Coordinates of C-alpha atoms and ligand atoms in Angstrom, one line a residue:
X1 CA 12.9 -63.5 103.1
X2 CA 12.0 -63.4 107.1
X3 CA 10.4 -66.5 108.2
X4 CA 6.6 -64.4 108.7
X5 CA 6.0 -63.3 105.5
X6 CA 4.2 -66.2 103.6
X7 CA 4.4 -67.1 100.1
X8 CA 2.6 -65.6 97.9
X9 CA 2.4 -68.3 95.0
X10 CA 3.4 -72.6 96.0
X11 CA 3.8 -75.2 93.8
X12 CA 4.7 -78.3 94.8
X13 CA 5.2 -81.9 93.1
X14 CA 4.6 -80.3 89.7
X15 CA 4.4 -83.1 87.1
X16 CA 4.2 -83.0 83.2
X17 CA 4.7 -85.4 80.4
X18 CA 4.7 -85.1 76.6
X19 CA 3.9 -88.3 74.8
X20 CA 5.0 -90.5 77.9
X21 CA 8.4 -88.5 78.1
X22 CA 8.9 -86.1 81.4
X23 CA 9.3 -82.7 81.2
X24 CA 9.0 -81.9 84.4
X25 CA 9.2 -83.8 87.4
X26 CA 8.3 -83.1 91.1
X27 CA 9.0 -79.1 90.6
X28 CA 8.4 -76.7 93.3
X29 CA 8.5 -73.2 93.7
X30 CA 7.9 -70.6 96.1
X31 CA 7.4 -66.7 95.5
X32 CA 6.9 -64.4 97.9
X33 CA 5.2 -60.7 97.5
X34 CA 7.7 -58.3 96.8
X35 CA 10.8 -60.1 95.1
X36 CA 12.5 -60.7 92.0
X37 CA 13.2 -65.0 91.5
X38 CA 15.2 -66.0 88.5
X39 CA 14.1 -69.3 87.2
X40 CA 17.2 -70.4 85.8
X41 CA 18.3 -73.6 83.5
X42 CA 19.5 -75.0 80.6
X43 CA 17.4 -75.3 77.1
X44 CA 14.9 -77.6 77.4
X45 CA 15.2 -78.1 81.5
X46 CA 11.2 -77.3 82.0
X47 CA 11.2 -73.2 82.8
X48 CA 8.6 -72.4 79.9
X49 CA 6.9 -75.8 80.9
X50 CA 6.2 -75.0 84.0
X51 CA 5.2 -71.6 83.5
X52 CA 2.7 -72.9 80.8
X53 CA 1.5 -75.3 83.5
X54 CA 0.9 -72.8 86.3
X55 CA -0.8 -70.0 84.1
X56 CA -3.2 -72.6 82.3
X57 CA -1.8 -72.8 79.0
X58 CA -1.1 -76.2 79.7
X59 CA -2.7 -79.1 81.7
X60 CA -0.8 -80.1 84.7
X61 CA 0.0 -83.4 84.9
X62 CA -0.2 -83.1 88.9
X63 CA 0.9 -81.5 92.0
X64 CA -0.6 -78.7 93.7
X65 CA -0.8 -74.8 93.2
X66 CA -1.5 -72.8 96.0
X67 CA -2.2 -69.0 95.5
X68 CA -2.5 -67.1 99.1
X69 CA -2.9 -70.4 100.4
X70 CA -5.6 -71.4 98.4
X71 CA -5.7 -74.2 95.6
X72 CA -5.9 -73.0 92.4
X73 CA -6.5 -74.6 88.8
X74 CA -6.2 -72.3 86.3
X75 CA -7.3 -73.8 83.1
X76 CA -6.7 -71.1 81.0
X77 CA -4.1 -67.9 80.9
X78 CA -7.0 -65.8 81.2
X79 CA -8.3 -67.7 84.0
X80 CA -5.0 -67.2 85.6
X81 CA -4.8 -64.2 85.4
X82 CA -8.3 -63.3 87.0
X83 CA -6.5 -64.7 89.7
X84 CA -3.8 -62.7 89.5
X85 CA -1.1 -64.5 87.5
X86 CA -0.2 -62.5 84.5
X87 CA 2.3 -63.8 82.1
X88 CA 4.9 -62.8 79.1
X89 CA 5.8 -65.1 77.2
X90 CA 8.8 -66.3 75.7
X91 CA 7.1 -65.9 72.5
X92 CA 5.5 -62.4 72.2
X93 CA 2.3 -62.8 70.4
X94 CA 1.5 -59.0 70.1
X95 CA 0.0 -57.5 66.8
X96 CA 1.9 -55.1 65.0
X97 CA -0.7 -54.1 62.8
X98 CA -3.1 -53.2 66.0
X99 CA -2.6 -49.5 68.0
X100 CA -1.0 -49.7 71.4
X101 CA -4.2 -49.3 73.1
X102 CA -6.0 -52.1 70.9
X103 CA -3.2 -54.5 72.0
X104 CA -3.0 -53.8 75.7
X105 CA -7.1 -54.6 75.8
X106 CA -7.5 -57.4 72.7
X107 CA -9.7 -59.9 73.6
X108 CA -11.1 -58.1 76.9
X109 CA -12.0 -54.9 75.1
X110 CA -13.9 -52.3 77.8
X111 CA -17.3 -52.1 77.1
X112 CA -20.2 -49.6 77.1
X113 CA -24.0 -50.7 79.0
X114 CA -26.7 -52.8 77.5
X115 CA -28.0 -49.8 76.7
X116 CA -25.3 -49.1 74.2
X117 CA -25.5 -52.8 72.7
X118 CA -22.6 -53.6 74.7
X119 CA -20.4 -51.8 72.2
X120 CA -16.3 -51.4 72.9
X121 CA -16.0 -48.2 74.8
X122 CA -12.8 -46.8 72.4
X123 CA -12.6 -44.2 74.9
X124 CA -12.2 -46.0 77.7
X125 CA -9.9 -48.5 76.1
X126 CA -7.2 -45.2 74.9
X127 CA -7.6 -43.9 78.8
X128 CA -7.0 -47.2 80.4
X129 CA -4.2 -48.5 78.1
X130 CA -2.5 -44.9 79.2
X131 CA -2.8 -45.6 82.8
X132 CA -1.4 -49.2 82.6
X133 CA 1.4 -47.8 81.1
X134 CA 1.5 -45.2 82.8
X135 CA 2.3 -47.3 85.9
X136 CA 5.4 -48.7 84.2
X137 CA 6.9 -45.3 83.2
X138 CA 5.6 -45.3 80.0
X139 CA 4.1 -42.2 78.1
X140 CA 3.3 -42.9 74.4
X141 CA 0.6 -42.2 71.9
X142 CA -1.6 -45.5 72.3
X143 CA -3.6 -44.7 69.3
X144 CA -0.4 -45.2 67.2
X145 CA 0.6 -49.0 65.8
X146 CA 2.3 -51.0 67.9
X147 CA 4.6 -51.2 64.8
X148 CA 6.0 -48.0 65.0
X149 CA 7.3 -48.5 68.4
X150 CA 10.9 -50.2 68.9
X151 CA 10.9 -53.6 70.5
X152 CA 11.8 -52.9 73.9
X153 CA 8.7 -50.6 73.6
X154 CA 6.6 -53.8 72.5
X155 CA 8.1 -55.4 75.3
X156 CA 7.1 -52.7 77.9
X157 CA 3.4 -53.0 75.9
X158 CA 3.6 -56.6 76.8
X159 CA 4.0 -56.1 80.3
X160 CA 1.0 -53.6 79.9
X161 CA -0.8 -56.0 78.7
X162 CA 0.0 -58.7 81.2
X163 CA -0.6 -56.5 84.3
X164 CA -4.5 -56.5 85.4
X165 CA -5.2 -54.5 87.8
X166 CA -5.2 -56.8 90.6
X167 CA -1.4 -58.9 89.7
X168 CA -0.1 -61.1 92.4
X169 CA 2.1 -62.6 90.4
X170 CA 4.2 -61.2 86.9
X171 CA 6.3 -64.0 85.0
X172 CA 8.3 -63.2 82.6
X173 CA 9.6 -65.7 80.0
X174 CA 13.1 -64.4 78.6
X175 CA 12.0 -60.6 78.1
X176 CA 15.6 -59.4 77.7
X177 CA 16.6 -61.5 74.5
X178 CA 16.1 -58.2 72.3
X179 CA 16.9 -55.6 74.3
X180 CA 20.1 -53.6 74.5
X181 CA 21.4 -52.7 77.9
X182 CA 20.0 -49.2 78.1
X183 CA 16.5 -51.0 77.8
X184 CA 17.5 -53.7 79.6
X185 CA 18.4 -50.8 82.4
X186 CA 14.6 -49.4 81.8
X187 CA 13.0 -52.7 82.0
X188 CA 14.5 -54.0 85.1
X189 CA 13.5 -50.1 87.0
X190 CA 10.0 -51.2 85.9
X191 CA 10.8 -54.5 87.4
X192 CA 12.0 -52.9 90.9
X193 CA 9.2 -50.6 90.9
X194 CA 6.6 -53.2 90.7
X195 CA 8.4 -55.6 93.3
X196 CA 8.0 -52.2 95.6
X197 CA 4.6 -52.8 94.7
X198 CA 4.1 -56.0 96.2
X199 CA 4.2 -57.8 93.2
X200 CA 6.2 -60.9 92.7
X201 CA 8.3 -61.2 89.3
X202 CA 9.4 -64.6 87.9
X203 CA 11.9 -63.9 85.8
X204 CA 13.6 -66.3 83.4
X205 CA 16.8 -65.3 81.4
X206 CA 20.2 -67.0 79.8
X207 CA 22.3 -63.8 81.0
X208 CA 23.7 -64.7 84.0
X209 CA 24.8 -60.9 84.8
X210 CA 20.9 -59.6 84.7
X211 CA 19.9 -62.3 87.0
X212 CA 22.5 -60.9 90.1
X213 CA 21.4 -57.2 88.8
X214 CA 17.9 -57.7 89.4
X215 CA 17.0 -60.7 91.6
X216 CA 16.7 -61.6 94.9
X217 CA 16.0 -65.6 94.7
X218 CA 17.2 -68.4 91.9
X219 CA 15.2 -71.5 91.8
X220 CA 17.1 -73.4 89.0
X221 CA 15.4 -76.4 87.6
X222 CA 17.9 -79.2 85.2
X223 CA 16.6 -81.9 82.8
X224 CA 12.8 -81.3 84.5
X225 CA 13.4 -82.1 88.1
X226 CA 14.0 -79.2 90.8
X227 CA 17.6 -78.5 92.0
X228 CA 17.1 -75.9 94.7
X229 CA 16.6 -72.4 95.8
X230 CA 18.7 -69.8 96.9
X231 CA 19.1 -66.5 97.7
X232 CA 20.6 -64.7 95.0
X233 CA 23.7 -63.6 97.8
X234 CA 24.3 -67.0 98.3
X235 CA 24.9 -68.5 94.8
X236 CA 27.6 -67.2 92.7
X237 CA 27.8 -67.8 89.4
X238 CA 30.3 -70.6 89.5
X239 CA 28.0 -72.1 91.8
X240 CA 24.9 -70.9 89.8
X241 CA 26.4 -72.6 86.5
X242 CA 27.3 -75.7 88.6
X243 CA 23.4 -76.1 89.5
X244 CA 22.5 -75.6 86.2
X245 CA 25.0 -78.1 84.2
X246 CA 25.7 -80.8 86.9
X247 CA 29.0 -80.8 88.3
X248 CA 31.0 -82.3 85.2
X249 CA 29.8 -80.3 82.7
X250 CA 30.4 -77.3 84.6
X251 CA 33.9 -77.9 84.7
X252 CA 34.1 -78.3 80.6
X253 CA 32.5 -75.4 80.1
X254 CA 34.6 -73.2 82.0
X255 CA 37.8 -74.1 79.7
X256 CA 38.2 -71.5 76.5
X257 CA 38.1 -73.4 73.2
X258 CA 42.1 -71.9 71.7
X259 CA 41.6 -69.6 68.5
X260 CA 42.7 -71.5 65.3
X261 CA 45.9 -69.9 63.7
X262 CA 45.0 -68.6 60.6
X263 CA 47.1 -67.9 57.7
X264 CA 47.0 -63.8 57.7
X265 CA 48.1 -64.2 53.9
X266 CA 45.4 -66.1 53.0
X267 CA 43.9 -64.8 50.1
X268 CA 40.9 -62.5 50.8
X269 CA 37.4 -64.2 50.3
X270 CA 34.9 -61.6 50.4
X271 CA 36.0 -58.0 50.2
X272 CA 33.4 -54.9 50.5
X273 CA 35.1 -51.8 49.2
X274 CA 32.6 -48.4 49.9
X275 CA 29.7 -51.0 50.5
X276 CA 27.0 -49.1 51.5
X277 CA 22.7 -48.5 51.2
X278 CA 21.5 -44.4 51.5
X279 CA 19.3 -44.5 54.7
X280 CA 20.8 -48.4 55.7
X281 CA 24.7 -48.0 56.0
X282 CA 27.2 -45.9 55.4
X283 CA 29.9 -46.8 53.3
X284 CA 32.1 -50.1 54.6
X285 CA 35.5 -51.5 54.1
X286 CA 35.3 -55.1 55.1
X287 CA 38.1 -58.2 54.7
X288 CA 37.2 -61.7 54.8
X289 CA 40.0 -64.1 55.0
X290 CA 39.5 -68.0 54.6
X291 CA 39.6 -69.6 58.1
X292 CA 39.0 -66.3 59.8
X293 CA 36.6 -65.1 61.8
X294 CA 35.8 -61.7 61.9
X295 CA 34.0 -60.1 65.0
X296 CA 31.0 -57.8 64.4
X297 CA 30.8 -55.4 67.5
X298 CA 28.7 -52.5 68.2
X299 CA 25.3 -51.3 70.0
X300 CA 21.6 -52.4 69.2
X301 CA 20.7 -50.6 65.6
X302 CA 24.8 -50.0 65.0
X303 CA 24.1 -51.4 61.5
X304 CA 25.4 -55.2 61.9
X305 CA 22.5 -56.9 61.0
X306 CA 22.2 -54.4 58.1
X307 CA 25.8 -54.7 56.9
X308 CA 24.8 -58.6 56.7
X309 CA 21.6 -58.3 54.7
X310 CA 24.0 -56.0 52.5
X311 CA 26.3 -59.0 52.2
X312 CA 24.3 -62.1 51.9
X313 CA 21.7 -60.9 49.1
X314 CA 18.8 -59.2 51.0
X315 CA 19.0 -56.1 51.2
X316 CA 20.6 -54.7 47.6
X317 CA 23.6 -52.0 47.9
X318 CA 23.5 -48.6 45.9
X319 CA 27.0 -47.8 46.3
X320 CA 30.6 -49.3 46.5
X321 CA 31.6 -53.0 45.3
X322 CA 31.9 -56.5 46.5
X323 CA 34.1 -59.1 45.5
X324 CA 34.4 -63.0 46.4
X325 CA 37.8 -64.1 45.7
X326 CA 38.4 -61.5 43.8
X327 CA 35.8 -61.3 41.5
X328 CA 33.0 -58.7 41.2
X329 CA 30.2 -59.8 42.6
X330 CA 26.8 -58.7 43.2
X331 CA 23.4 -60.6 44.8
X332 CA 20.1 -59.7 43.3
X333 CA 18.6 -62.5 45.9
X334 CA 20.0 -64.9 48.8
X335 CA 19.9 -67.6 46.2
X336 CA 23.1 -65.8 44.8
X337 CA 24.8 -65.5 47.8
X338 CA 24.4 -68.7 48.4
X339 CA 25.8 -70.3 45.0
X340 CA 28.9 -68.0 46.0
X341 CA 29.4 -69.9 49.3
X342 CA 27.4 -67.7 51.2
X343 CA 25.0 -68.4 54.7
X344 CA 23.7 -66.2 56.6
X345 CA 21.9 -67.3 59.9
X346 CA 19.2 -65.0 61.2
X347 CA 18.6 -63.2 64.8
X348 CA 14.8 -64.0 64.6
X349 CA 14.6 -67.2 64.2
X350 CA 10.7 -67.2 64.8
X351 CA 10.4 -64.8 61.9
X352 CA 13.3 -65.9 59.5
X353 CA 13.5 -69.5 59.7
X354 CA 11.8 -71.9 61.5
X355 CA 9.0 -73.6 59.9
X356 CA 7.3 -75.2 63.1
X357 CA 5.3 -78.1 61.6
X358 CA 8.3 -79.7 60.0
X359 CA 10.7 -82.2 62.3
X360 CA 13.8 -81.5 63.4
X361 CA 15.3 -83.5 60.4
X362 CA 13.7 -81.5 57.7
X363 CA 14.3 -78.0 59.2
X364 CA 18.1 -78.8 59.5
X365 CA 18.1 -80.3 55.7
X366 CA 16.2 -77.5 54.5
X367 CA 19.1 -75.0 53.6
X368 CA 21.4 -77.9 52.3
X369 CA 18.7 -79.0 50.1
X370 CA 18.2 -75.9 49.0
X371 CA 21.9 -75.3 48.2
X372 CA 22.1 -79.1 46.0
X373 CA 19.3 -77.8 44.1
X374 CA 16.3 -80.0 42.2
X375 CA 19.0 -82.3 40.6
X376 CA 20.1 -83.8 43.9
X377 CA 17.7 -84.8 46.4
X378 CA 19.3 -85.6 49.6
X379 CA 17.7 -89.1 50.0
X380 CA 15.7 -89.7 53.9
X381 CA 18.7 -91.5 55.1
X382 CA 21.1 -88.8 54.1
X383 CA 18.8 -86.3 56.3
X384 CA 18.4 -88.4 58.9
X385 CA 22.6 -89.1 59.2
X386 CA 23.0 -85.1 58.8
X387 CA 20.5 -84.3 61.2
X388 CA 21.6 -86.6 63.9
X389 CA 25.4 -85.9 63.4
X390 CA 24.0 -81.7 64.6
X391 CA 21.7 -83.1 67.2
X392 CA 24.8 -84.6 68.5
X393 CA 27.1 -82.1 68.1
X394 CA 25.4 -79.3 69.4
X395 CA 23.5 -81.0 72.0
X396 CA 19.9 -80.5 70.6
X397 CA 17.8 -81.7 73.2
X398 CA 14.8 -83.4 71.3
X399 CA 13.0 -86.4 71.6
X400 CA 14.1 -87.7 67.7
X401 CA 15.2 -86.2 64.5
X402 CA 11.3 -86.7 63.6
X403 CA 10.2 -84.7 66.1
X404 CA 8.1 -81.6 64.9
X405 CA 10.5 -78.1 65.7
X406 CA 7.9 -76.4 67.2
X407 CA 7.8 -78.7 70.2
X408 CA 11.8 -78.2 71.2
X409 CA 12.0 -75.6 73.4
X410 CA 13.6 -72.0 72.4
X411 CA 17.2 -72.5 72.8
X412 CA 16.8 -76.1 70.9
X413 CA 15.0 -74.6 68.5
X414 CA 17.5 -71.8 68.3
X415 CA 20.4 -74.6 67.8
X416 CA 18.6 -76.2 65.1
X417 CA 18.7 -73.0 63.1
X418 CA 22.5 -72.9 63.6
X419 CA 22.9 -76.4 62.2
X420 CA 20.7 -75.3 59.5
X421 CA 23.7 -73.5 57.9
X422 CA 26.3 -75.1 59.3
X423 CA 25.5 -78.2 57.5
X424 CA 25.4 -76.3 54.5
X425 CA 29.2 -76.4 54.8
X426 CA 29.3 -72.3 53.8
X427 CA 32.6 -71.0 52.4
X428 CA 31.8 -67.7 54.4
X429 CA 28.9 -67.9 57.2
X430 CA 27.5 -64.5 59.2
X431 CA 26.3 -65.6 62.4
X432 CA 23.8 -62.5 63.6
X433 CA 23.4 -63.2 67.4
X434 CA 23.9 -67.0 67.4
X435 CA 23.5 -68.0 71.0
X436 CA 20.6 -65.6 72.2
X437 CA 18.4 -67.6 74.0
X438 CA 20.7 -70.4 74.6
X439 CA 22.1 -71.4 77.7
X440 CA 25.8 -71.4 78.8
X441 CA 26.8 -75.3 78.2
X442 CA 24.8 -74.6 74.6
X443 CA 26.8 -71.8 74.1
X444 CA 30.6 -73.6 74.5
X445 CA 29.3 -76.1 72.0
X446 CA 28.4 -73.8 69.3
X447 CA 31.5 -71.9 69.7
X448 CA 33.3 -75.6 69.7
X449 CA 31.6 -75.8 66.4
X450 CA 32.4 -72.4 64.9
X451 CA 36.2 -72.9 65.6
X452 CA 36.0 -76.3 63.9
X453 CA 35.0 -75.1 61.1
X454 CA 36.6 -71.6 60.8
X455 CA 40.2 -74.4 61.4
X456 CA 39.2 -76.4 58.2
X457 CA 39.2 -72.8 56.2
X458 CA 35.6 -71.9 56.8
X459 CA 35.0 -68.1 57.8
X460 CA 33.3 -66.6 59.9
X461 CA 31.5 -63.2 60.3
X462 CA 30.1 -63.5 63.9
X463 CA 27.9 -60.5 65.4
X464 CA 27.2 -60.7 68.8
X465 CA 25.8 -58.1 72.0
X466 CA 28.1 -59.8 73.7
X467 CA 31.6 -58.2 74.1
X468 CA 33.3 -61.1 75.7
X469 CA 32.0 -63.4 73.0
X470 CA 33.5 -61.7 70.3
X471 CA 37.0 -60.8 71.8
X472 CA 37.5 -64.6 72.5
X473 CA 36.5 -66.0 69.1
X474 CA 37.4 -63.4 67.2
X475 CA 40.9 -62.9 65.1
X476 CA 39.7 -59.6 64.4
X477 CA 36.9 -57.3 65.2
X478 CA 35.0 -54.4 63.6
X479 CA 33.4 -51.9 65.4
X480 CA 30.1 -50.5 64.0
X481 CA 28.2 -47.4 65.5
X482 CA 25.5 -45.5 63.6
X483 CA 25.4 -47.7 61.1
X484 CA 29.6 -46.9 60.4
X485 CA 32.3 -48.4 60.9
X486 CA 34.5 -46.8 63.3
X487 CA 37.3 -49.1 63.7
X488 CA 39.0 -52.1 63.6
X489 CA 41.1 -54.2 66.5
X490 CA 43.2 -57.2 66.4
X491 CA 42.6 -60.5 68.3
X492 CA 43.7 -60.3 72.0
X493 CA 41.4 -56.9 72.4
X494 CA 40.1 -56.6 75.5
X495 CA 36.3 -55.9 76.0
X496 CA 37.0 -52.6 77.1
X497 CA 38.9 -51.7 74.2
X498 CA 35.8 -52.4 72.3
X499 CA 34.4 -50.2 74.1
X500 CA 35.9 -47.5 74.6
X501 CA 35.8 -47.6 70.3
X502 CA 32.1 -48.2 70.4
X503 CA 31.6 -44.8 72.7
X504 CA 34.4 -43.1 70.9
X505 CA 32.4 -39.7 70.1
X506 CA 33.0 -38.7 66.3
X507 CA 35.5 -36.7 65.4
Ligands
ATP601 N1 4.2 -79.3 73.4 C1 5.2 -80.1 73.6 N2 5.3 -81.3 73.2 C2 6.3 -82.2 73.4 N3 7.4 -81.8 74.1 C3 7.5 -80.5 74.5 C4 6.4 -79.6 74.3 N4 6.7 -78.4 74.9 C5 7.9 -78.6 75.5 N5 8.4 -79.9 75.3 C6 9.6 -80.5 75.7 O1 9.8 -80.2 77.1 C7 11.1 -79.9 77.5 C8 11.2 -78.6 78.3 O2 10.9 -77.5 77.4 P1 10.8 -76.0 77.8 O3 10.3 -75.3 76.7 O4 10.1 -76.0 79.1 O5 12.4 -75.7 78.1 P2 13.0 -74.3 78.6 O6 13.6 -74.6 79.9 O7 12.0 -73.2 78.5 O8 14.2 -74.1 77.5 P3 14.7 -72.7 76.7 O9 15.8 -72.1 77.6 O10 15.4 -73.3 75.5 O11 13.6 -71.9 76.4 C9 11.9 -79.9 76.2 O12 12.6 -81.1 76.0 C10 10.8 -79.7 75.1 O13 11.2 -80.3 73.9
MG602 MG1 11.8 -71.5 77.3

């Protein structure tokens, strides 16, 4: 940035406390009109915080805000964004059931004269939705549901939505977590687009590669208190993880946890022979070994999330067989599964697991309860020692185990949901996307975990975006594409091998 262009947005000395406790803690933060500023740190370090605190969603607890040099107090979102400040959060609070149009304009609906009786102009909401999107390269019916879209659609509805017409500032609250990277690709050319525009994008994300794609400044922010800025050039991502974990951790993470041998004799413990749903997946072959763990490659919509619905109960098969140790077996509910030894831990956690008003105690008992059944409650004490031993262990950054969920931030919340099933002590547990949204330390001590287990005989079926995720953990990997299987590769494969299967056109 040259020294004559002034900020844009300027928050200094940003305070905020929960319950006594702070979350953040003399933060600043300077934007400037036309760039792209990652704001980068562990879960739980403040980034959502402080975006809540600047757009109005939350009271500040002091410091100033200064928007083209002039205080500002936002006290709402909506008030923020009359100013200019227009925000997508971490948590997308669209409506599915509502058109495109209806959910780019809720609650601010165009309307016609007195006249009229002041009635929403439907017109005039289908025309302007259609320009708004037009302006991020999007041309879709907007009198269809948002439903029908795909997510990276939503997203790009999102940003719709955000954008008034008179943005300063665009922040944008991990907006990648779903995305694959062709949308990824189209989201960050809207990005650039409106950074030519003036506009200046806060962008928060646990990728580390799509914050040097896209950015141009890092402001990284650890346990609530600021670190520093820097230009994007100037930080690598040693350095970059460095500010982020303090120097010591840093240096654990960056050592690979070693593969557990496994017994390629073992016995098999699940085996899908033809498994397969018309319309969901084509026919599989899939191999299970105690104290294995199988990787789960493939693009976005590939079919691994599928294939573990197939497996754990939810969805039901209409061709080929499965057996566990052996036997024929075959789920009419997750309740099955899981009486076979079964766990299955979800990729949307908001949707598929957490229940927000319970504490972090009860949400980690939940599936182990569950499991024990009526006839053996697991007593307070016993919660509290279980809970506590995964708060521990995987670094869940709360304030107690009685905390309600809701409160943690995303990652923490995200790592709860892991220890859920973990601590049911599975036989076999599918992992779909475990450590989206969580940050790199986070990330080391869930794999940590995962090779515990998979050492004391537990397996593993772990699906990840991430290639280089699954060729380290994984002592074997299966490629889906178009919801097939097109291969399989041993441990050792590089991430390129992977891919090259995962383009592989069909023969
Ligand atoms: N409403 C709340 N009440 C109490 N504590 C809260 C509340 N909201 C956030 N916190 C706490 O403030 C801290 C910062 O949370 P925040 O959500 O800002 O983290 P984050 O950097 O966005 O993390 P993530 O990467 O996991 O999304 C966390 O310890 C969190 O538990
Ligand atoms: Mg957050």
């Amino acid at each position: 940035m040259s020294g004559d262009i002034r900020p844009v947005l300027e928050l200094a000395g940003i305070r905020k406390q929960f319950a006594g406790v702070d979350a953040l803690r003399d933060v600043q933060l300077r934007l400037y009109p036309g760039e792209i500023h990652a704001l980068m740190g562990q879960n739980g370090a403040g980034k959502s915080t402080l975006i809540k605190v600047l757009t109005g969603a939350l009271p500040s607890g002091g410091g100033s805000m200064r928007l083209d040099g002039q205080a500002i107090h936002p006290a709402s979102p909506l008030e923020a964004q009359k100013l200019g400040i227009s925000t997508v959060y971490q948590e997308v609070n669209l409506c599915p059931n509502l058109s495109v149009a209806e959910n780019v304009f809720a609650g601010r609906y165009p309307r016609r004269g007195a006249a009229e009786g002041f009635r929403i102009d439907w017109a005039a909401v289908n025309r302007r939705a259609r320009e708004l999107l037009a302006r991020i390269g999007l041309d879709i019916d907007v009198a269809r549901l948002l439903s029908s879209y795909p997510v990276a659609v939503q997203q790009m509805v999102a940003i719709a939505r955000a954008l008034g017409v008179s943005s300063k500032v665009l922040i944008l609250d991990e907006p990648t977590s779903s995305l694959d990277d062709d949308e990824v690709r189209k989201l960050f050319e809207v990005l650039r687009k409106l950074r030519g525009e003036g506009l200046a994008i806060v962008f928060v994300t646990h990728f580390l590669n799509q914050v040097y794609a896209v950015s141009d400044r890092i402001t990284v922010l650890r346990n609530g208190t600021w670190v520093g800025e820097w230009r994007a050039a100037d930080l690598g991502p040693q350095a970059l993880i460095a500010a982020m974990l303090g120097r010591e951790l840093a240096a654990q993470s960056g050592r690979a946890a070693a593969l557990p041998p496994f017994d390629i004799a073992a016995p098999a413990l699940l085996e899908a022979q033809g498994l397969g749903q018309a319309g969901l997946l084509q026919p599989i072959d899939l191999l299970v070994r105690a104290g294995e763990i199988v990787g789960l490659a493939g693009l976005l919509g590939a079919g691994r999330t599928e294939l573990a619905r197939l497996l754990f109960g939810l969805e039901a098969p209409d061709r080929g067989q499965l057996r566990i140790d052996g036997e024929v077996a075959s789920f009419a509910s997750p309740a099955d599964a899981i009486r076979h030894g079964l766990a299955l831990c979800p990729e949307e956690r908001k949707t598929d697991g957490i229940v927000a008003e319970l504490s972090v105690r009860e949400n980690i008992a939940l599936a182990l309860q569950a499991r024990l059944g009526a006839r053996r409650f697991l007593s307070r004490a016993e919660q509290t020692a279980l809970a506590e031993r995964f708060v521990e262990a995987l670094g869940i950054k709360t304030a107690s185990v009685e905390t309600p969920i809701g409160l943690l931030s995303g990652g923490n919340q995200q790592k709860a949901m892991i220890a859920r099933w973990l601590a049911t002590e599975p036989r076999l547990l599918i992992l779909d996307e475990p450590t989206r949204g969580i940050d790199v330390g986070a990330k080391q001590e869930i794999m940590a975990q995962i090779l515990r287990l998979a050492k004391g005989g537990m397996a593993v079926l772990f699906i990840s975006s991430e290639m280089s995720e699954v060729v380290r953990v994984a002592h074997r990997i299966v490629v889906l594409r178009d919801r097939s299987k097109v291969g399989e590769l041993p441990a050792g494969s590089s991430e390129d091998e992977v891919c090259e299967l995962i383009a592989a056109t069909h023969e």
